[in-house]
Short mmCIF file of C-alpha atoms in Angstrom, two decimals:
data_model
loop_
_atom_site.label_atom_id
_atom_site.label_comp_id
_atom_site.label_asym_id
_atom_site.label_seq_id
_atom_site.Cartn_x
_atom_site.Cartn_y
_atom_site.Cartn_z
CA MET A 41 -27.81 1.57 -21.48
CA LEU A 42 -27.49 2.12 -17.85
CA THR A 43 -27.32 -1.01 -15.51
CA PHE A 44 -25.87 -0.79 -12.10
CA THR A 45 -24.07 -3.99 -12.16
CA ASN A 46 -22.56 -3.08 -8.79
CA SER A 47 -23.13 -0.68 -5.79
CA HIS A 48 -20.11 1.28 -5.23
CA LEU A 49 -19.84 3.70 -7.75
CA LEU A 50 -18.80 7.21 -8.05
CA LEU A 51 -21.97 8.86 -8.60
CA GLY A 52 -21.26 12.44 -9.27
CA GLU A 53 -19.89 14.33 -12.08
CA LEU A 54 -16.04 14.48 -11.86
CA ASP A 55 -13.62 16.06 -14.13
CA TYR A 56 -9.92 15.03 -14.14
CA VAL A 57 -6.97 16.89 -15.00
CA GLU A 58 -3.24 15.68 -15.02
CA PRO A 59 -0.98 18.56 -14.50
CA ALA A 60 2.63 18.58 -16.14
CA SER A 61 4.09 20.74 -12.72
CA VAL A 62 3.33 20.74 -9.30
CA ASP A 63 3.03 24.51 -9.82
CA GLU A 64 0.12 23.61 -12.30
CA ALA A 65 -1.58 21.38 -9.70
CA CYS A 66 -1.44 23.93 -7.16
CA ALA A 67 -2.61 26.42 -9.49
CA LEU A 68 -5.79 23.87 -10.30
CA LEU A 69 -6.37 23.37 -6.41
CA ALA A 70 -6.33 27.13 -5.94
CA GLU A 71 -8.88 27.58 -8.76
CA HIS A 72 -11.30 24.60 -7.96
CA ALA A 73 -11.78 26.31 -4.46
CA GLY A 74 -12.39 23.00 -2.13
CA GLU A 75 -14.00 21.35 -5.06
CA ALA A 76 -10.75 19.52 -6.26
CA ARG A 77 -8.67 16.94 -4.55
CA LEU A 78 -5.08 15.64 -5.55
CA LEU A 79 -5.48 11.82 -7.04
CA ALA A 80 -2.18 9.53 -6.60
CA GLY A 81 -3.07 6.10 -5.89
CA GLY A 82 -6.67 6.34 -5.21
CA THR A 83 -7.11 3.71 -2.25
CA ASP A 84 -8.31 5.91 0.30
CA LEU A 85 -9.60 8.92 -1.95
CA LEU A 86 -12.11 6.85 -4.29
CA VAL A 87 -12.88 4.94 -1.03
CA GLN A 88 -14.00 7.91 0.59
CA LEU A 89 -15.59 9.59 -2.26
CA LYS A 90 -18.01 6.16 -3.19
CA LEU A 91 -18.48 6.10 0.58
CA GLU A 92 -19.24 9.64 0.21
CA ARG A 93 -17.23 10.66 2.95
CA ALA A 94 -15.69 12.60 0.62
CA GLU A 95 -16.76 15.16 -1.89
CA ALA A 96 -15.00 16.31 -5.02
CA ARG A 97 -15.88 17.76 -8.48
CA CYS A 98 -12.11 17.77 -9.98
CA LEU A 99 -9.62 15.17 -9.28
CA ILE A 100 -6.06 16.15 -9.84
CA GLY A 101 -4.06 13.35 -10.88
CA MET A 102 -0.12 13.22 -10.50
CA ARG A 103 0.89 10.69 -13.56
CA ARG A 104 2.72 13.33 -15.51
CA LEU A 105 4.83 14.25 -12.52
CA PRO A 106 7.77 11.65 -12.77
CA GLU A 107 9.86 14.14 -10.20
CA LEU A 108 7.19 13.14 -7.32
CA ARG A 109 8.07 9.48 -7.50
CA ARG A 110 11.33 9.76 -7.13
CA ILE A 111 13.73 8.35 -3.79
CA THR A 112 16.75 10.02 -3.38
CA GLY A 113 19.21 9.41 -1.01
CA GLU A 114 20.80 13.31 -0.44
CA ASP A 115 21.85 14.24 3.06
CA GLY A 116 19.42 11.80 4.29
CA LEU A 117 16.46 10.39 2.22
CA VAL A 118 14.15 12.22 0.31
CA LEU A 119 10.78 10.63 -0.90
CA GLY A 120 8.91 11.89 -3.67
CA ALA A 121 5.33 12.46 -2.25
CA ALA A 122 3.64 10.07 -4.98
CA ALA A 123 6.81 7.58 -4.38
CA THR A 124 4.49 4.17 -4.17
CA ILE A 125 4.56 2.28 -0.94
CA ARG A 126 6.04 -0.93 -2.57
CA SER A 127 8.79 1.16 -4.41
CA ILE A 128 9.83 2.64 -1.08
CA ALA A 129 9.85 -0.84 0.59
CA ARG A 130 12.06 -1.89 -2.37
CA SER A 131 14.26 1.06 -2.45
CA ALA A 132 18.32 -0.10 -1.92
CA LEU A 133 18.47 3.31 -0.10
CA VAL A 134 15.95 2.13 2.46
CA ARG A 135 16.82 -1.20 2.98
CA GLY A 136 18.91 -1.80 6.28
CA ARG A 137 19.43 2.12 6.89
CA TYR A 138 15.71 2.96 7.18
CA ALA A 139 14.68 -0.85 8.43
CA ALA A 140 11.34 0.92 10.58
CA LEU A 141 10.31 2.72 7.46
CA GLN A 142 10.91 -0.62 5.37
CA GLU A 143 9.03 -2.73 7.64
CA ALA A 144 6.26 0.06 7.69
CA CYS A 145 5.92 -0.27 3.96
CA GLU A 146 5.83 -4.25 4.12
CA ALA A 147 3.61 -4.33 6.85
CA PHE A 148 1.10 -1.98 4.39
CA SER A 149 -1.98 -3.68 3.51
CA THR A 150 -2.32 -5.93 0.69
CA LEU A 151 0.37 -5.83 -2.63
CA GLN A 152 -2.46 -4.12 -4.59
CA VAL A 153 -2.54 -1.62 -2.45
CA MET A 154 1.32 -1.37 -2.01
CA VAL A 155 1.51 -0.98 -5.68
CA MET A 156 -1.23 1.60 -5.98
CA GLY A 157 -0.88 3.84 -2.81
CA THR A 158 1.87 6.29 -2.33
CA VAL A 159 3.48 7.66 0.71
CA GLY A 160 2.38 11.38 0.42
CA GLY A 161 -1.20 9.60 -0.10
CA ASN A 162 -0.64 7.76 3.47
CA VAL A 163 0.34 10.84 4.98
CA CYS A 164 -2.47 13.41 3.39
CA ASN A 165 -4.93 10.85 4.29
CA ALA A 166 -3.64 11.59 7.98
CA SER A 167 -5.24 8.68 9.57
CA PRO A 168 -3.99 8.07 13.17
CA ALA A 169 -3.18 4.49 12.12
CA ALA A 170 -1.07 5.38 9.19
CA ASP A 171 1.33 3.09 8.77
CA THR A 172 4.35 5.07 7.33
CA VAL A 173 4.05 7.77 9.59
CA PRO A 174 5.57 6.19 13.20
CA ALA A 175 8.52 5.51 10.80
CA LEU A 176 8.58 8.80 9.54
CA LEU A 177 8.41 10.58 12.78
CA ALA A 178 11.13 8.27 13.80
CA PHE A 179 13.47 9.58 11.14
CA ASP A 180 12.54 13.44 11.69
CA ALA A 181 10.75 13.66 8.19
CA ARG A 182 10.36 17.11 7.14
CA ALA A 183 6.96 17.64 4.91
CA GLY A 184 7.89 19.76 2.00
CA LEU A 185 5.06 21.85 1.11
CA ARG A 186 4.06 23.83 -2.26
CA GLY A 187 1.88 26.25 -2.48
CA ARG A 188 0.77 29.02 -4.94
CA HIS A 189 2.56 31.46 -2.52
CA GLY A 190 5.70 29.64 -2.23
CA GLU A 191 7.39 26.44 -0.25
CA ARG A 192 7.54 25.98 3.40
CA ALA A 193 9.06 22.92 5.43
CA VAL A 194 6.87 21.48 8.46
CA PRO A 195 8.24 18.64 10.66
CA LEU A 196 6.15 16.05 10.28
CA ASP A 197 4.76 15.80 13.79
CA GLU A 198 3.22 19.22 13.36
CA LEU A 199 1.61 18.34 10.03
CA PHE A 200 -1.65 16.56 11.61
CA VAL A 201 -4.25 18.43 13.45
CA GLY A 202 -6.38 15.30 14.06
CA PRO A 203 -8.11 12.32 12.46
CA GLY A 204 -8.22 13.38 8.56
CA ARG A 205 -6.76 17.05 9.14
CA THR A 206 -3.63 18.26 8.59
CA VAL A 207 -1.73 21.65 8.23
CA LEU A 208 -2.06 22.07 4.68
CA HIS A 209 -3.58 25.04 2.91
CA ALA A 210 -6.34 24.68 0.57
CA ASP A 211 -4.13 25.49 -2.38
CA GLU A 212 -0.92 23.77 -1.20
CA MET A 213 0.31 19.98 -1.87
CA LEU A 214 3.05 17.36 0.07
CA GLU A 215 5.80 17.47 -2.78
CA SER A 216 8.28 15.44 -0.73
CA LEU A 217 9.38 13.99 2.75
CA ARG A 218 12.59 14.43 3.77
CA LEU A 219 14.25 12.15 6.57
CA ALA A 220 17.14 12.95 9.00
CA PRO A 221 20.57 11.32 7.84
CA VAL A 222 21.53 7.83 10.00
CA SER A 223 24.61 6.72 11.19
CA ALA A 224 26.31 3.41 11.09
CA GLY A 225 25.41 3.49 14.87
CA THR A 226 21.47 3.94 14.28
CA GLY A 227 19.05 0.99 14.44
CA SER A 228 15.57 0.98 13.83
CA ALA A 229 12.65 -0.76 13.73
CA PHE A 230 8.69 -0.91 13.32
CA LEU A 231 5.84 -3.04 14.45
CA LYS A 232 2.18 -2.98 14.01
CA LEU A 233 -0.47 -5.37 15.70
CA GLY A 234 -3.34 -5.81 13.42
CA ARG A 235 -6.01 -8.72 13.15
CA VAL A 236 -5.07 -10.24 10.27
CA ALA A 237 -1.89 -9.46 7.84
CA ALA A 238 -3.56 -7.13 5.58
CA ASP A 239 -5.63 -5.15 8.57
CA ILE A 240 -5.45 -1.57 9.52
CA ALA A 241 -3.07 -1.03 12.63
CA LYS A 242 -4.80 -1.84 16.38
CA VAL A 243 -1.23 0.19 17.56
CA SER A 244 1.94 0.23 15.70
CA VAL A 245 5.17 1.48 16.95
CA ALA A 246 8.45 2.73 15.55
CA VAL A 247 11.29 3.10 17.36
CA ARG A 248 14.81 4.71 16.20
CA LEU A 249 17.87 4.49 18.54
CA ASP A 250 21.34 5.99 17.76
CA ARG A 251 23.75 3.74 19.41
CA GLU A 252 27.23 5.37 21.01
CA GLY A 253 29.09 2.47 22.77
CA GLU A 254 27.11 1.08 25.32
CA HIS A 255 24.47 4.22 25.29
CA ILE A 256 21.47 5.65 23.96
CA ARG A 257 23.03 8.68 22.45
CA ASP A 258 19.44 9.79 20.72
CA CYS A 259 16.28 7.94 20.22
CA ARG A 260 12.66 8.53 19.02
CA VAL A 261 9.41 6.48 20.10
CA ALA A 262 6.50 7.05 17.71
CA LEU A 263 3.39 5.45 17.77
CA GLY A 264 0.30 5.22 15.68
CA ALA A 265 -3.80 4.37 16.15
CA VAL A 266 -3.22 5.56 19.86
CA ALA A 267 -4.35 9.05 19.80
CA PRO A 268 -6.13 11.16 17.22
CA THR A 269 -2.86 11.59 15.20
CA PRO A 270 0.23 9.68 15.26
CA VAL A 271 2.64 10.75 18.01
CA ARG A 272 5.97 10.40 19.53
CA SER A 273 6.10 9.65 22.83
CA GLY A 274 8.52 12.31 24.63
CA GLU A 275 8.38 10.62 27.81
CA ALA A 276 9.75 7.55 26.45
CA GLU A 277 12.72 9.11 24.65
CA ARG A 278 13.50 10.80 27.55
CA ALA A 279 13.56 7.85 29.71
CA LEU A 280 16.00 6.31 26.96
CA ARG A 281 18.23 9.16 25.99
CA GLY A 282 21.90 8.66 27.46
CA GLN A 283 20.88 5.53 29.03
CA ALA A 284 22.64 2.29 28.82
CA PRO A 285 19.56 -0.11 28.09
CA SER A 286 18.68 -2.38 30.61
CA ALA A 287 15.64 -4.45 30.86
CA ALA A 288 14.27 -2.19 33.32
CA LEU A 289 14.92 0.50 31.49
CA VAL A 290 13.43 -0.93 28.57
CA GLN A 291 10.07 -1.70 31.22
CA ASP A 292 10.55 2.12 31.83
CA ALA A 293 10.34 3.57 28.57
CA ALA A 294 7.47 1.34 27.54
CA ARG A 295 5.37 2.15 30.55
CA ALA A 296 6.19 6.15 30.41
CA ALA A 297 4.46 5.67 26.61
CA ALA A 298 1.81 3.52 27.76
CA ASP A 299 1.14 6.59 30.07
CA GLU A 300 1.56 9.08 27.49
CA ILE A 301 -0.78 7.69 24.75
CA ARG A 302 -4.51 8.58 24.92
CA PRO A 303 -5.88 5.48 22.98
CA ILE A 304 -9.76 5.09 22.44
CA THR A 305 -12.09 2.32 22.47
CA ASP A 306 -13.53 1.09 19.03
CA VAL A 307 -14.06 -1.90 16.53
CA ARG A 308 -10.92 -2.58 16.37
CA SER A 309 -9.87 -2.52 20.21
CA THR A 310 -10.27 -1.28 23.51
CA ALA A 311 -8.24 1.56 24.62
CA ALA A 312 -7.06 -0.74 27.62
CA TYR A 313 -5.97 -3.27 25.03
CA ARG A 314 -4.14 -0.57 23.19
CA ARG A 315 -2.32 0.95 25.91
CA HIS A 316 -1.35 -2.63 27.54
CA ALA A 317 -0.10 -3.56 23.66
CA ALA A 318 1.50 -0.56 23.08
CA GLY A 319 3.64 -0.94 25.83
CA VAL A 320 4.72 -4.43 24.98
CA LEU A 321 5.61 -3.19 21.39
CA VAL A 322 7.55 -0.51 22.77
CA GLN A 323 9.55 -3.15 24.71
CA ASP A 324 9.75 -5.44 21.65
CA ALA A 325 10.82 -2.46 19.26
CA ILE A 326 13.39 -1.32 21.26
CA ARG A 327 15.16 -4.34 21.39
CA ARG A 328 15.07 -5.01 17.86
CA ALA A 329 16.09 -1.46 17.35
CA TRP A 330 19.01 -1.70 19.54
CA ALA A 331 20.26 -5.47 17.90
CA ARG A 332 20.41 -3.62 14.88
CA ALA A 333 22.52 -0.65 15.89
CA GLY A 334 25.01 -3.14 17.08
CA GLY A 335 24.35 -3.20 20.64
CA ARG A 336 25.03 -6.13 23.35
CA GLU A 337 21.74 -7.69 24.04
CA ILE A 338 19.47 -6.34 26.74
CA ARG A 339 19.18 -8.04 29.88
CA MET B 25 -16.69 15.40 -18.70
CA ARG B 26 -16.29 12.55 -21.22
CA ARG B 27 -12.92 11.85 -22.92
CA MET B 28 -11.33 9.61 -25.30
CA ILE B 29 -8.63 7.41 -24.09
CA ARG B 30 -6.56 4.60 -25.82
CA ILE B 31 -5.74 1.76 -23.45
CA ARG B 32 -4.10 -1.65 -24.88
CA VAL B 33 -6.46 -4.27 -23.57
CA ASN B 34 -5.28 -7.98 -23.76
CA GLY B 35 -2.83 -6.78 -26.50
CA GLU B 36 -5.08 -4.73 -28.61
CA TRP B 37 -5.53 -1.51 -28.87
CA ARG B 38 -8.45 0.52 -28.09
CA GLU B 39 -10.27 3.86 -28.18
CA LEU B 40 -13.17 4.56 -25.85
CA SER B 41 -14.61 7.31 -24.69
CA VAL B 42 -15.06 7.43 -21.37
CA ALA B 43 -17.04 9.55 -18.23
CA GLY B 44 -14.59 11.37 -15.59
CA ASN B 45 -16.08 9.12 -12.78
CA ALA B 46 -16.00 5.77 -14.81
CA LEU B 47 -13.82 2.74 -13.15
CA LEU B 48 -11.57 0.68 -15.11
CA LEU B 49 -13.71 -2.00 -14.09
CA ASN B 50 -16.76 -1.28 -15.32
CA VAL B 51 -15.40 -0.09 -18.34
CA LEU B 52 -13.68 -3.49 -19.05
CA ARG B 53 -16.88 -5.15 -18.06
CA GLU B 54 -19.53 -3.33 -19.57
CA ASP B 55 -17.86 -1.35 -22.75
CA GLU B 56 -15.39 -3.93 -23.58
CA GLY B 57 -17.65 -7.29 -22.56
CA LEU B 58 -14.90 -8.39 -20.02
CA THR B 59 -16.94 -10.19 -17.65
CA GLY B 60 -13.98 -12.36 -16.13
CA THR B 61 -12.86 -9.67 -14.06
CA LYS B 62 -15.06 -9.58 -10.88
CA TYR B 63 -16.73 -6.78 -8.70
CA GLY B 64 -16.68 -7.88 -5.17
CA CYS B 65 -16.51 -5.17 -2.57
CA GLY B 66 -16.02 -2.12 -4.53
CA ILE B 67 -13.85 -0.65 -1.87
CA GLY B 68 -10.35 -2.13 -2.28
CA GLU B 69 -10.55 -4.94 0.10
CA CYS B 70 -11.20 -8.21 -1.40
CA GLY B 71 -8.58 -8.25 -4.66
CA ALA B 72 -11.46 -9.30 -7.04
CA CYS B 73 -11.13 -7.26 -9.53
CA THR B 74 -7.24 -7.05 -9.67
CA VAL B 75 -6.08 -6.53 -13.31
CA ARG B 76 -2.53 -5.93 -14.43
CA ILE B 77 -1.89 -2.41 -15.51
CA ASP B 78 1.87 -2.35 -17.23
CA GLY B 79 2.47 -5.42 -15.31
CA GLU B 80 1.24 -4.36 -12.25
CA PRO B 81 -1.48 -6.09 -10.20
CA VAL B 82 -3.88 -3.05 -9.51
CA LEU B 83 -7.67 -2.82 -8.08
CA SER B 84 -9.28 -2.06 -11.24
CA CYS B 85 -12.32 -0.78 -8.84
CA LEU B 86 -10.14 1.74 -7.34
CA THR B 87 -8.77 2.88 -10.50
CA LEU B 88 -10.76 5.53 -13.15
CA ALA B 89 -10.52 4.95 -16.23
CA VAL B 90 -9.40 8.41 -17.68
CA ALA B 91 -6.24 7.99 -15.44
CA VAL B 92 -5.09 4.89 -17.33
CA ASP B 93 -5.27 6.51 -20.84
CA GLY B 94 -2.12 4.82 -22.67
CA CYS B 95 -1.64 2.01 -20.49
CA GLU B 96 -1.28 -1.95 -21.30
CA VAL B 97 -4.28 -3.30 -19.38
CA GLN B 98 -4.43 -7.25 -18.99
CA THR B 99 -7.44 -8.85 -17.53
CA VAL B 100 -7.81 -12.88 -16.86
CA GLU B 101 -9.37 -12.95 -20.81
CA GLY B 102 -5.71 -12.38 -21.78
CA LEU B 103 -3.76 -15.17 -20.41
CA ALA B 104 -4.85 -17.78 -22.58
CA VAL B 105 -2.70 -17.42 -25.70
CA ASP B 106 -4.34 -19.35 -28.82
CA GLY B 107 -6.71 -21.45 -26.61
CA ARG B 108 -4.35 -22.64 -24.57
CA LEU B 109 -4.59 -21.39 -20.48
CA ASP B 110 -1.56 -20.21 -19.24
CA PRO B 111 -0.07 -22.92 -16.79
CA LEU B 112 -1.35 -21.07 -13.70
CA GLN B 113 -4.85 -21.76 -14.68
CA GLU B 114 -4.11 -25.42 -15.64
CA ALA B 115 -2.49 -25.71 -12.51
CA MET B 116 -5.60 -24.17 -10.61
CA LEU B 117 -8.02 -26.78 -12.70
CA ASP B 118 -5.43 -29.55 -11.53
CA THR B 119 -4.90 -28.82 -7.99
CA ALA B 120 -9.02 -27.56 -7.42
CA ALA B 121 -8.38 -24.59 -6.72
CA VAL B 122 -11.51 -23.30 -7.95
CA GLN B 123 -14.63 -24.00 -6.19
CA CYS B 124 -17.30 -20.66 -6.58
CA GLY B 125 -14.60 -19.44 -8.91
CA PHE B 126 -15.52 -15.90 -7.96
CA CYS B 127 -12.15 -15.08 -6.75
CA THR B 128 -10.00 -16.83 -9.07
CA PRO B 129 -9.61 -14.27 -12.19
CA GLY B 130 -7.84 -11.81 -9.19
CA MET B 131 -6.04 -14.27 -7.82
CA LEU B 132 -4.87 -15.34 -11.27
CA MET B 133 -3.88 -12.01 -12.24
CA THR B 134 -2.06 -11.13 -8.76
CA ALA B 135 -0.28 -14.79 -8.94
CA ARG B 136 0.82 -14.33 -12.74
CA ALA B 137 2.37 -10.92 -11.21
CA LEU B 138 4.19 -12.70 -8.74
CA LEU B 139 5.70 -15.70 -10.86
CA ASP B 140 6.77 -13.13 -13.58
CA GLU B 141 8.55 -11.14 -10.99
CA THR B 142 9.80 -14.37 -8.71
CA PRO B 143 9.71 -17.45 -10.68
CA ALA B 144 10.33 -19.70 -7.83
CA PRO B 145 8.78 -18.25 -4.51
CA SER B 146 8.28 -20.10 -1.46
CA GLU B 147 5.02 -20.61 0.09
CA GLN B 148 5.46 -17.32 2.27
CA ASP B 149 6.17 -15.41 -0.37
CA VAL B 150 3.07 -16.39 -2.38
CA ARG B 151 1.02 -16.29 0.76
CA ASP B 152 2.47 -12.60 1.32
CA HIS B 153 1.66 -11.40 -2.51
CA MET B 154 -1.67 -12.61 -2.23
CA LYS B 155 -3.21 -11.73 0.88
CA GLY B 156 -4.50 -9.44 -0.87
CA ASN B 157 -6.83 -11.65 -2.72
CA LEU B 158 -10.02 -13.04 -0.50
CA CYS B 159 -11.52 -16.61 -0.78
CA ARG B 160 -14.03 -17.86 1.19
CA CYS B 161 -14.43 -21.04 -0.40
CA THR B 162 -10.92 -23.02 -0.63
CA GLY B 163 -9.32 -22.16 2.56
CA TYR B 164 -6.26 -21.02 0.33
CA ALA B 165 -4.27 -24.09 0.59
CA SER B 166 -5.48 -25.50 -2.62
CA ILE B 167 -4.81 -21.96 -4.30
CA VAL B 168 -0.95 -21.86 -2.71
CA ARG B 169 -0.52 -25.48 -4.00
CA ALA B 170 -1.81 -24.34 -7.10
CA VAL B 171 0.81 -21.36 -7.54
CA LEU B 172 3.58 -23.14 -6.16
CA GLU B 173 2.99 -26.10 -9.18
CA ALA B 174 2.69 -23.64 -11.50
CA ALA B 175 6.05 -22.42 -10.63
CA ASN B 176 7.61 -25.60 -10.98
CA ARG B 177 5.67 -26.22 -14.51
CA ASP B 178 6.68 -22.99 -15.55
CA GLY B 179 10.83 -24.60 -15.36
CA GLY B 180 11.59 -22.44 -12.35
CA PRO B 181 14.33 -24.47 -10.10
CA GLU B 182 12.80 -27.11 -8.31
CA MET B 183 12.00 -25.33 -4.95
CA ALA B 184 8.63 -25.52 -4.38
CA PRO B 185 7.62 -28.77 -2.78
CA LYS B 186 5.68 -31.19 -5.14
CA PRO B 187 1.52 -31.19 -4.07
CA PRO B 188 0.03 -34.06 -2.81
CA ALA B 189 -1.26 -36.68 -5.35
CA LEU B 190 -4.71 -35.95 -5.93
CA GLY B 191 -5.93 -39.20 -7.15
CA ALA B 192 -7.20 -37.57 -10.42
CA PRO B 193 -5.26 -38.09 -13.47
CA ARG B 194 -2.97 -35.10 -14.77
CA ARG B 195 -3.98 -33.35 -17.63
CA SER B 196 -1.05 -33.22 -20.17
CA ARG B 197 0.74 -29.73 -20.15
CA GLY B 198 -0.89 -27.19 -22.41
CA ALA B 199 -3.36 -29.26 -24.14
CA PRO B 200 -6.08 -27.00 -25.60
CA ARG B 201 -8.97 -26.81 -23.56
CA THR B 202 -12.06 -24.55 -23.95
CA PRO B 203 -12.10 -22.03 -21.80
#
């Protein structure tokens, strides 16, 4: 019996395998040379396969690799690539200390997608609007990659090449994301603007500030959906670093970020709107991060 | 590729031969005849296909059947016990939270998962948890009311606001009803 009761099906033949180790997964990727894809939550990949925006003859499931789901606090924060968005949002290691990451995970689509989706999938899908990425950039995340020929760590801001494209080799997979340790004077925030609560971002911003007394010792300003990849604003960071926050300084940093980004006009927003909104979100995120860092109210 | 999988559907272990590209949604609907789970958008936007896998609310339209081998799957058909509707189903009927009904099974599965985890949710909790279940009829107010009402009936603390009187006589709790 062949009845098509619905239209979004996976029409091609698919093989499915569940390797028992990361090495085995890499060997499978190499063996299927370009025809295999790693399947984590499936919320991006299966949609792309259904819409024929991606192709695969073989899917490599991550289910038998529990080590990839682990979240640990050794020397910072280490997220296994298959840690679900919901598990990160609820992790005691993340709460408070990595506030921007927690907020990014809470702003992530719907409950079902948070339950299924993984941080590694969100990163490797390489969407310019990926919710977790600005937050990960704010904490200097390094991507731990493993391939047939060994391991390497790539700073997250060097991982993305363009929309949907990363520097990963065909036989490589993302194993973990290592975030820098935070100190008592660290505060962070993530803000996202979408049309409705579960929507993809029109603009997103993550800010991390390290406070030393009345000054910003170090900082990160990262933005999503405003360039071909998620980006850091070096200019905004330069404006803030070493300074005591004031209303004027916050405005300067926001202007610097808005000038530096390269937003496009698409179905979700115009470039002009994105540029304006990015500036507003940067200001709000700086103020929030500073308050969380224990700083005095910015006037 | 076809493969044998074993899944526990609504409490009963089933052995099924499934194709590599078969979606859990279609296996449930077509092979198992469990048509309560609905196909809405097919791309993870609407939540109509939500089922619970090992207790978690999951989109069955974006789940490969082969990838749930060994798992416990609960569909809307598994909510009623011995012909008695789940309090959540009762509450949905009593608050008129069902109009065309197409989103209802997904709504029920997501809401049941919420109440199992958070027995006395706030209205905001309900709206946050259920933002991935779209309804084009009700405007959501009656659905939210149903979940809060069910939380009350589940015996949770009296935190949820009482729903406004609806005029219709309240059915007695747990009365057998033909689904």
